Coordinates of C-alpha atoms in Angstrom, one line a residue:
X1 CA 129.2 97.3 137.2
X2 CA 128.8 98.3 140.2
X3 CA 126.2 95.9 142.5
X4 CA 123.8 97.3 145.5
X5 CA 124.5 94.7 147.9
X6 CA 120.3 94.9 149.2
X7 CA 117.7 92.9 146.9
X8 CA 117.6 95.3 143.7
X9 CA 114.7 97.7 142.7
X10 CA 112.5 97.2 139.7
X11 CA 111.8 100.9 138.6
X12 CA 109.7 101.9 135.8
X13 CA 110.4 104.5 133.5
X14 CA 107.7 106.7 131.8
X15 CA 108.4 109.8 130.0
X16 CA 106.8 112.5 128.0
X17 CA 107.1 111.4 124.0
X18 CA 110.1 114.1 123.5
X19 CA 113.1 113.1 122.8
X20 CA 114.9 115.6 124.7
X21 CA 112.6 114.0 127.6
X22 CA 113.4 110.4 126.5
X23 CA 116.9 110.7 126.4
X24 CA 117.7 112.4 130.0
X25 CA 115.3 109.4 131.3
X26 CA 117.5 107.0 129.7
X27 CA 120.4 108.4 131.3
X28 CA 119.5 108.1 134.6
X29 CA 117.7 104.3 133.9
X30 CA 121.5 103.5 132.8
X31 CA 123.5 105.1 136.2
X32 CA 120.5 103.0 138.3
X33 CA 121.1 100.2 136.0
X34 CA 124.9 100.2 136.7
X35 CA 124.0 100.0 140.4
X36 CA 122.2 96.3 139.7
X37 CA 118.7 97.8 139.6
X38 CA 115.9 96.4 136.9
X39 CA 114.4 99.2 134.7
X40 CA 111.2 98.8 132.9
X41 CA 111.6 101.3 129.9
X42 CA 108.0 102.6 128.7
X43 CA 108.0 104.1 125.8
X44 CA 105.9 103.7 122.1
X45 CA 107.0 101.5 120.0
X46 CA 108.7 103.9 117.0
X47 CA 110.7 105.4 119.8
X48 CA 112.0 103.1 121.4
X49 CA 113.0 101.9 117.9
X50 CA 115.4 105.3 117.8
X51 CA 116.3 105.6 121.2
X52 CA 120.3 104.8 121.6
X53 CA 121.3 101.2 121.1
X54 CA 122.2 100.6 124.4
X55 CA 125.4 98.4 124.8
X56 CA 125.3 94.7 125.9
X57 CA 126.1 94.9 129.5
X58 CA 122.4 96.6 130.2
X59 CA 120.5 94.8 128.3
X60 CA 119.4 92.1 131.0
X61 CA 118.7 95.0 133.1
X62 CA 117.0 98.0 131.2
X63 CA 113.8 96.5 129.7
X64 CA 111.8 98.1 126.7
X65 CA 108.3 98.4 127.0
X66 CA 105.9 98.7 124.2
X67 CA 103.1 100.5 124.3
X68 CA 100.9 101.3 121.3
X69 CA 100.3 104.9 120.9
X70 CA 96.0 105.1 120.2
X71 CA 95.0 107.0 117.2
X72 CA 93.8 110.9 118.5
X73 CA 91.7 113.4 116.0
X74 CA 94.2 115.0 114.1
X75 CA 97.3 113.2 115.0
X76 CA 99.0 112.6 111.6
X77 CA 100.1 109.0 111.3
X78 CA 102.9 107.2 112.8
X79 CA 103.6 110.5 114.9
X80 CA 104.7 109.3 118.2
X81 CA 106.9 112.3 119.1
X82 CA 106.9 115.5 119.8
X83 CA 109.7 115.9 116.6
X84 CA 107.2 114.1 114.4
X85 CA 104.3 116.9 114.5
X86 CA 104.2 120.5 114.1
X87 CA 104.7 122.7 117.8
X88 CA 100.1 123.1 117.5
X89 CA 99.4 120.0 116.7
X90 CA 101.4 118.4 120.1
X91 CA 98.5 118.8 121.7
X92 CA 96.7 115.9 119.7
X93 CA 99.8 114.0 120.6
X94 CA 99.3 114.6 124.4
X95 CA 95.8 113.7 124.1
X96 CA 96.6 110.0 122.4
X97 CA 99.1 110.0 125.1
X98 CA 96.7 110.3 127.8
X99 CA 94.8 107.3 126.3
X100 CA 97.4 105.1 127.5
X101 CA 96.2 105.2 130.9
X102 CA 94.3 101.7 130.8
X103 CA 97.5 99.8 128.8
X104 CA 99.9 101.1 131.7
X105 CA 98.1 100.6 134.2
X106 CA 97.4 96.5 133.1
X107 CA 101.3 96.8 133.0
X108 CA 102.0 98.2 136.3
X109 CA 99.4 95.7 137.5
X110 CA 101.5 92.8 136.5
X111 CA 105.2 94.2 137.0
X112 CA 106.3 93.9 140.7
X113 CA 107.5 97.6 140.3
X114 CA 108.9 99.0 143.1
X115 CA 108.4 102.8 141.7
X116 CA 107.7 104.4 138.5
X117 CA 109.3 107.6 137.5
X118 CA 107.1 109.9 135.6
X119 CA 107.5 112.7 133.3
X120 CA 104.7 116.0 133.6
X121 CA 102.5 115.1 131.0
X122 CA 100.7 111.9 132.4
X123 CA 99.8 113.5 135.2
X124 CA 97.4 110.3 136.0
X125 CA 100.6 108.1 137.0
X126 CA 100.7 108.7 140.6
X127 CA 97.4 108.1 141.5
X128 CA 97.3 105.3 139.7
X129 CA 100.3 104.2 141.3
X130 CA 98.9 104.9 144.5
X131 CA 95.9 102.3 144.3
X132 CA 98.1 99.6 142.8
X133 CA 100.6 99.9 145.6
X134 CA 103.5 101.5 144.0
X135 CA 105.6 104.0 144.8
X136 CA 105.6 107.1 142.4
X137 CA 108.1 109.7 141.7
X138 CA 107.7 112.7 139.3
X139 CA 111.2 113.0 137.6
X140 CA 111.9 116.6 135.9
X141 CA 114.1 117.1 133.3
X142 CA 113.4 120.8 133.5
X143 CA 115.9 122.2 136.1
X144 CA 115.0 123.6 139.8
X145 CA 114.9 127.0 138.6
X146 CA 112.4 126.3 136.4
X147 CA 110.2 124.3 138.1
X148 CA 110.7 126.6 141.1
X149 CA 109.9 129.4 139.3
X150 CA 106.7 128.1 138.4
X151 CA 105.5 127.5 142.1
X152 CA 103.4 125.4 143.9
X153 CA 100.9 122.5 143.1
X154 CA 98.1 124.3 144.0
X155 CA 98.9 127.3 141.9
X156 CA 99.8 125.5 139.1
X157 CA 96.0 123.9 138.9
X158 CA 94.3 127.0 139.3
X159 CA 94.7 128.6 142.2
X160 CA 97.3 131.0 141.7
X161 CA 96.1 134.9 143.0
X162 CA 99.1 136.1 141.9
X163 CA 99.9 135.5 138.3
X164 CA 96.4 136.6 136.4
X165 CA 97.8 137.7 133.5
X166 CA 101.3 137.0 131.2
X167 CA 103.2 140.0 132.6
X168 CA 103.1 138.4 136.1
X169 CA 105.2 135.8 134.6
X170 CA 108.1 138.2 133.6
X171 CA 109.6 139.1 137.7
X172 CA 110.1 136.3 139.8
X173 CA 107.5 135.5 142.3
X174 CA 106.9 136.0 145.9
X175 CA 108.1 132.5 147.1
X176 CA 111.6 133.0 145.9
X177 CA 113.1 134.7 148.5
X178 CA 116.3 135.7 147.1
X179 CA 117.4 138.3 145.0
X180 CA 117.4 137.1 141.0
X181 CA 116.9 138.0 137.5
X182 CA 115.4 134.5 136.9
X183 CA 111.7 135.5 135.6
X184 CA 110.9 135.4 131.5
X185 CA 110.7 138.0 129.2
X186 CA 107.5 139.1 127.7
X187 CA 108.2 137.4 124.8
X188 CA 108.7 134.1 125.7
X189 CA 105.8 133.5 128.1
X190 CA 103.4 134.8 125.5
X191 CA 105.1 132.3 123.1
X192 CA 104.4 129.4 125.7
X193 CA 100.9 131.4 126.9
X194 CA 99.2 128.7 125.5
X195 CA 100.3 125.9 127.7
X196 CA 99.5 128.3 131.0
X197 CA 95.2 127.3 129.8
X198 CA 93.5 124.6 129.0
X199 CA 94.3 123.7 125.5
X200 CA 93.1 120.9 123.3
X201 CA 94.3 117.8 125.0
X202 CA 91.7 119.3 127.5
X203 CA 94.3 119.9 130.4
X204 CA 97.0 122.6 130.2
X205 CA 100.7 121.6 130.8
X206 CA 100.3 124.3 134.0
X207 CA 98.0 121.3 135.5
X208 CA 100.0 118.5 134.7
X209 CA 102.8 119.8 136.4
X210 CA 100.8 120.5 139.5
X211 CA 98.4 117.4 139.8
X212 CA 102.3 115.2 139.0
X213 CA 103.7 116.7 141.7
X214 CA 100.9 116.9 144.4
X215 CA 100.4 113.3 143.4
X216 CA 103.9 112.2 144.0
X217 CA 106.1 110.4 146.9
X218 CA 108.8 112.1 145.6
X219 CA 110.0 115.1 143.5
X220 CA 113.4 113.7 141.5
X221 CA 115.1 116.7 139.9
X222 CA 117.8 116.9 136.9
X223 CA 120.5 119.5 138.6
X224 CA 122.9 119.4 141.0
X225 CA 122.8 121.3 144.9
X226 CA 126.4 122.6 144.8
X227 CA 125.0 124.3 141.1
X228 CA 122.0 125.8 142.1
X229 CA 121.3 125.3 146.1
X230 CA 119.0 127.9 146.8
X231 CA 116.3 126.7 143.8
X232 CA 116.1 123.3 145.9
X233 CA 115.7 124.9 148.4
X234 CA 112.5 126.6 147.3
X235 CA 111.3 123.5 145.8
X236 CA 111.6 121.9 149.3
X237 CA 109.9 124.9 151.1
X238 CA 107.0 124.6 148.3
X239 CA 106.6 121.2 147.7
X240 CA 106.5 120.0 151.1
X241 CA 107.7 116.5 150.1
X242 CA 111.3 114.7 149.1
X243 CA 112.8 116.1 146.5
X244 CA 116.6 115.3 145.3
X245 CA 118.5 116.3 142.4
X246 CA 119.9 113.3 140.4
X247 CA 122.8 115.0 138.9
X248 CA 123.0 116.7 135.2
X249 CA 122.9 113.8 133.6
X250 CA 125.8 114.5 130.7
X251 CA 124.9 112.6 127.9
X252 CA 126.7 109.2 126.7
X253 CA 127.2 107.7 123.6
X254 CA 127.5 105.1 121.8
X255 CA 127.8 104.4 118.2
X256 CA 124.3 103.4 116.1
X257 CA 126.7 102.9 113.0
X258 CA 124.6 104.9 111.1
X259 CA 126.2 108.4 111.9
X260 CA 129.4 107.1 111.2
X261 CA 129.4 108.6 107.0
X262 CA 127.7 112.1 108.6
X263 CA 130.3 112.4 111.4
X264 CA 133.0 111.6 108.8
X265 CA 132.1 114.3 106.2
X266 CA 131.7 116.5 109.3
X267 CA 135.4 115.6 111.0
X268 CA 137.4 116.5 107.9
X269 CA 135.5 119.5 107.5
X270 CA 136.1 120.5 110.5
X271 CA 140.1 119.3 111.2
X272 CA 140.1 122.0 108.0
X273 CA 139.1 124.7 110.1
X274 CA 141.4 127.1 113.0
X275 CA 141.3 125.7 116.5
X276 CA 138.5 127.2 117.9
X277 CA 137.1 129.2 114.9
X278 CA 134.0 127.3 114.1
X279 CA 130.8 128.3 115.4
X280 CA 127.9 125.4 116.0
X281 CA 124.7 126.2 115.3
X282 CA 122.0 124.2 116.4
X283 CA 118.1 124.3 118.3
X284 CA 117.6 121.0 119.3
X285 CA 114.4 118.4 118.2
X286 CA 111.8 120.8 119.8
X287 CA 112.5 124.6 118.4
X288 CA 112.2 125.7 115.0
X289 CA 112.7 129.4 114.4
X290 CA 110.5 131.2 112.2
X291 CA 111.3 131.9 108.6
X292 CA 111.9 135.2 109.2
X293 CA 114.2 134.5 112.2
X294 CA 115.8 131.8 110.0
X295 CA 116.6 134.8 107.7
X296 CA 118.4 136.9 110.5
X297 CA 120.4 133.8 111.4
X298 CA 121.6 132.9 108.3
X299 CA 122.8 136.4 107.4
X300 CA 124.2 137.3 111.3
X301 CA 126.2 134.1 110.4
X302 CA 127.4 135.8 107.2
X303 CA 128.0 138.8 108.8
X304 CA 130.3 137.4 111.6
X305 CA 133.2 136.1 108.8
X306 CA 133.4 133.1 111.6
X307 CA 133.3 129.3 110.1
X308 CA 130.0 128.0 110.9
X309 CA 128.2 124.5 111.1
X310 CA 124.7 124.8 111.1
X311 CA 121.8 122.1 111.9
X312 CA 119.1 123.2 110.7
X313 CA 115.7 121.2 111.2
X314 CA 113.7 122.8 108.1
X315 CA 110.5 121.1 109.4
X316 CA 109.1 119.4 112.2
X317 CA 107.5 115.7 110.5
X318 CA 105.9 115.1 107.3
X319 CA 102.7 117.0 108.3
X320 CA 104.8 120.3 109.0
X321 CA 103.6 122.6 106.2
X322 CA 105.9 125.3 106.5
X323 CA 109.6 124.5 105.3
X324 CA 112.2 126.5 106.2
X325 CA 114.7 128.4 103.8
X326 CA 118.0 129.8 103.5
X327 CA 118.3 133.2 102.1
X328 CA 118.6 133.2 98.2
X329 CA 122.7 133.1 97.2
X330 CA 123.2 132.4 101.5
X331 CA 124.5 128.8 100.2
X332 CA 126.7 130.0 97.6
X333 CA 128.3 133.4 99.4
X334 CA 129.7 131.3 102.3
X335 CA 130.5 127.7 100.9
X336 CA 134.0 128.4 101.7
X337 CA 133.3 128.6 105.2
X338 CA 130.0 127.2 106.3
X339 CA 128.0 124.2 106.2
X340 CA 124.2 124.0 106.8
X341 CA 123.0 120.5 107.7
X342 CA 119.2 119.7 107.6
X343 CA 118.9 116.4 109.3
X344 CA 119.7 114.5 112.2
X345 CA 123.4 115.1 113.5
X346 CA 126.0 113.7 116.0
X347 CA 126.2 116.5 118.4
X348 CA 128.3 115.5 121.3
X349 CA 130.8 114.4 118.3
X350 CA 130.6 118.2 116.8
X351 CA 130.7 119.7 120.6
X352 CA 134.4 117.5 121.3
X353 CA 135.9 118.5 118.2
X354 CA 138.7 121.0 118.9
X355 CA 137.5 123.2 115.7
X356 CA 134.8 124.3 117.7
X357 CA 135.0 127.3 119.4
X358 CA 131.2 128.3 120.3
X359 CA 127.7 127.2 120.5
X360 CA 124.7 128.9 119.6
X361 CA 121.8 127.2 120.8
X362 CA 118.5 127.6 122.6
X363 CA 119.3 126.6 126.2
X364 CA 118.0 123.3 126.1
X365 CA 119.2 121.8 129.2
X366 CA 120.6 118.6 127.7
X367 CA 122.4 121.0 125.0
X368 CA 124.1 123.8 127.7
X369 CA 125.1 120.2 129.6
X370 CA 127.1 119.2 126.4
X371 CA 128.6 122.4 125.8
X372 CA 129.9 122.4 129.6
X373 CA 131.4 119.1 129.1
X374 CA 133.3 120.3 126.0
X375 CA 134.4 123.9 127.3
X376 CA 132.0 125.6 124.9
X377 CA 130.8 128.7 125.6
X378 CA 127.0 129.6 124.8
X379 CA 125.5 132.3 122.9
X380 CA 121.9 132.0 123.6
X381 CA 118.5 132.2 121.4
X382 CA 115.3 130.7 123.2
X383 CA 112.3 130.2 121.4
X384 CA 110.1 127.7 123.7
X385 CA 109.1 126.2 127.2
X386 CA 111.6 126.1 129.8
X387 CA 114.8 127.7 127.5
X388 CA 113.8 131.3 128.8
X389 CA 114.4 130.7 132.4
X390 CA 117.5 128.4 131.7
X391 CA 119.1 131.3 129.7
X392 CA 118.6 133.4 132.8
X393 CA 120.6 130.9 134.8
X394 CA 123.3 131.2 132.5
X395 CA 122.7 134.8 132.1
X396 CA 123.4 135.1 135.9
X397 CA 126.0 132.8 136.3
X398 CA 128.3 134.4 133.0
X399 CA 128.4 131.3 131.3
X400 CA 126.4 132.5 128.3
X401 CA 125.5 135.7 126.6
X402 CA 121.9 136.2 125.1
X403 CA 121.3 137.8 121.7
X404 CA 119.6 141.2 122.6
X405 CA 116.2 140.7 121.3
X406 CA 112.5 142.9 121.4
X407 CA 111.0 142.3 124.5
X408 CA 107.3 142.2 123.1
X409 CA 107.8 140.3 120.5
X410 CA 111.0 138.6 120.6
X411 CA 112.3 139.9 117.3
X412 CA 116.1 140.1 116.2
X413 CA 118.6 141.5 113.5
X414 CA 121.7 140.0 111.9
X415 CA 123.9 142.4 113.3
X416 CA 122.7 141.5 116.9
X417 CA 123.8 137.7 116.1
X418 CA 126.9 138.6 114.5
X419 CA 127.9 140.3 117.0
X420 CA 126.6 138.0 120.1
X421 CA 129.0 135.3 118.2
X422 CA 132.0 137.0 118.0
X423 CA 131.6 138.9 121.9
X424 CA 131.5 135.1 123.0
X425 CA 134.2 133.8 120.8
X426 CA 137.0 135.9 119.8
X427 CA 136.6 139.5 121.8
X428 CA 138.5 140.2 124.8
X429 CA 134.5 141.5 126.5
X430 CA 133.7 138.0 125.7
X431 CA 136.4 136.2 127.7
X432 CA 134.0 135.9 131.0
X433 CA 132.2 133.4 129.1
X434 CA 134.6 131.0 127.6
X435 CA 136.6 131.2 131.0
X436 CA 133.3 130.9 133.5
X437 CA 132.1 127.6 130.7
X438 CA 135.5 125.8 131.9
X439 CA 134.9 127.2 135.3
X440 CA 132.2 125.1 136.1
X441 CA 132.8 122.0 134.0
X442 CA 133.5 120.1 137.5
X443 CA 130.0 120.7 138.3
X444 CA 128.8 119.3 136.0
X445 CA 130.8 116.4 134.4
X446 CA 132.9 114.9 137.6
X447 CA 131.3 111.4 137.9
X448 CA 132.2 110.8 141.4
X449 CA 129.6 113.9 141.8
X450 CA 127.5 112.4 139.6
X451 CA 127.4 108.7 140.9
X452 CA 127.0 110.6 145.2
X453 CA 124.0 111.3 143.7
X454 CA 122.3 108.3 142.6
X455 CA 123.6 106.4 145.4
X456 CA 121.4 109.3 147.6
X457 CA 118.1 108.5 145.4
X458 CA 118.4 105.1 145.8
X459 CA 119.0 105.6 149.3
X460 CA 115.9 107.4 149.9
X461 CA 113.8 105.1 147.1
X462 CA 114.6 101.7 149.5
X463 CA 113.7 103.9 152.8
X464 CA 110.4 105.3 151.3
X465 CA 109.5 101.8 150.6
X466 CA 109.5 100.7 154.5

């Protein structure tokens, strides 16, 4: 590894109880790690019981911290992530969350932290950072172009003239000065209206944002200035404050051992299938379509006569009421040349294998990373938070096609994802996007890029401490 000759930094870590939150945070805690840096990991204690095995050489410098998730009205037990509970019932989640306040604060007390990194939901953190004498930096996983789009602090908690109503949310907004398509579509901001207003864990996501990054020394971003310049800048106009992109963070691996029998069964299915044929299907640990867009899936995939592999996460926890289904005689009309997998699968292992030729996903940022790495190209389907504006990015940039959709109510038909999969993977239309995907791969995966900018945070973290 490589050392940072100064006295190292003790940084802690706290993110939001997602893992597609949890993982990008234990990314960058490795590359600071690597540098001779102690990390203080924060996490509950059943998630930090899943997170990655990390490999010996960090384990006398990354540090796990358990802390006790407190029971919350109509949190279901041992649900301590966002994968664990239904998409209404995160709000109770968010609430026990914000009770640990008091036990992190008695941490940070006794720590010698340098800085904490904090994800949008404790919102709290920096101020009580700020009385304890610790520096405080509100990491986003979310790209610049989201978070820019969303604006200032101070519109974010409340005082926004401008956006009064949903439809507001669907151009792009006065501070951007540049022209751009980047803005949602009527149907994904209603879909997410509910996090805009004060909700059941009494403060809406809208505030948290705000209040994490007016209380902030810094605003650390996942993205990359030669990617997407003009969003910093706007985040630098708006914020008035430091804020520096850590790189996109690709995803590293290493084996648990126990998806070594899944991978297997997966590999010789697909070293069965054409170079390139196979289409992966998959919506990370937060989205879960509706049954009826479950239906339209399943039969576009049917209709496309591609090979498909399909994860498919039929419900979200034990509590989750409403299991998904295949369409009757689905299973049986393409066994020849699909698979449907309902559980937990080894994605960056499916993304590298040669048999695949395209990804259809819902523009998580961690997913559209992998793909990149892997020269995937991306046929997109969003269904929550952030995934709108990142499909605009890619929209913009030709590196993935979205399935045409209803603007008021985001509905969709077979034939529209039948053909969305094969303009992206075998038409000659399509070529922009599996040539613009390889296009950009340096962008994103070159680590001398990647390690410039760690060795820039780090910079400015020991300067903001003097």
């Amino acid at each position: 590894m490589a050392r940072d000759e100064e006295n190292p930094l003790h940084i802690v870590m706290f993110p939001w109880l997602a893992f597609g939150h949890m993982i990008p945070n234990l990314e960058l805690a490795k590359l600071i790690a690597q540098k001779g840096h102690q990390i203080s990991f924060v996490s509950t204690p059943r998630n930090i019981d899943r997170l990655p095995k990390l490999p010996p050489n960090f384990s006398t410098l990354i540090n796990y911290v358990n802390l006790p998730l407190p029971k919350a009205d109509n949190l279901p037990e041992n649900a301590e992530a966002t994968t664990d509970v239904p998409y209404d019932a995160v709000k109770y989640l968010k609430k026990a969350y914000d009770s640990l306040q008091e036990p992190l604060t008695h941490f940070l007390a006794s720590s010698n932290a340098d800085w904490i990194f904090y994800d949008f939901v404790p919102f709290w953190v920096g101020c009580v950072a700020s009385k304890l004498g610790i520096k405080s930096a509100f990491y986003s996983i979310c790209t610049a172009p989201f978070i820019g789009f969303l604006g200032p602090a101070s519109a974010l908690m409340g005082n926004d003239p401008i956006r009064t109503k949903p439809e507001n949310f669907t151009v792009p907004p006065p501070w951007v000065p540049f022209p751009t398509t980047v803005a949602f579509r009527y149907f994904e901001i209603m879909r997410i209206s509910d996090s805009l207003s004060d909700n059941d864990s009494s403060v809406s996501d809208a505030y948290r944002i705000g209040a994490s990054i007016q209380n902030c020394d810094l605003v650390a971003v996942r993205g990359c200035t030669d990617f997407e310049p003009e969003w910093f800048q706007v985040l630098e106009n708006i914020y008035r404050k430091p804020v520096l992109p850590v790189g996109q963070l690709p995803t590293t691996s290493f084996d648990t051992g126990e998806e070594d029998d899944t991978w297997q069964w997966m590999k010789d299915w697909l070293d069965k299938q054409a170079r390139g044929s196979v289409v992966y299907v998959a919506f990370g640990s937060e989205a879960k379509p509706s049954q009826e867009e479950v239906t339209e899936i399943a039969l576009g995939l049917e209709k496309s006569k591609l090979p498909f592999l399909w994860v498919l996460r039929v419900q979200r926890g034990p509590s989750d009421t409403v299991v998904l289904r295949l369409p009757k005689g689905f299973e049986e009309r393409t066994i020849r040349r699909g698979v449907v997998y309902t559980t937990w699968a080894p994605q960056l292992k499916i993304l590298s294998h040669e048999g695949v030729g395209g990804f259809l996903t819902h523009s998580g940022w961690t997913s559209v990373v992998e793909a990149v790495k892997n020269d995937k190209p991306l046929i997109l389907l969003t269904f929550l938070s952030d995934q709108g504006i990142n499909a605009r990015v890619l929209e913009e940039k030709k590196m993935g096609y979205s399935v045409p959709r209803d603007e008021r109510d985001g509905s969709f038909t077979s034939d529209s994802v039948a053909d969305s999969v094969r303009l992206v993977m075998v038409e000659e239309e399509g070529r922009i996007y599996r040539e613009k995907i390889k296009e950009m791969k340096d962008l994103f995966v070159n680590p001398e890029r990647q390690d410039r900018y760690i060795e820039n945070l780090l910079r400015c973290l020991r300067s903001l401490l003097k």
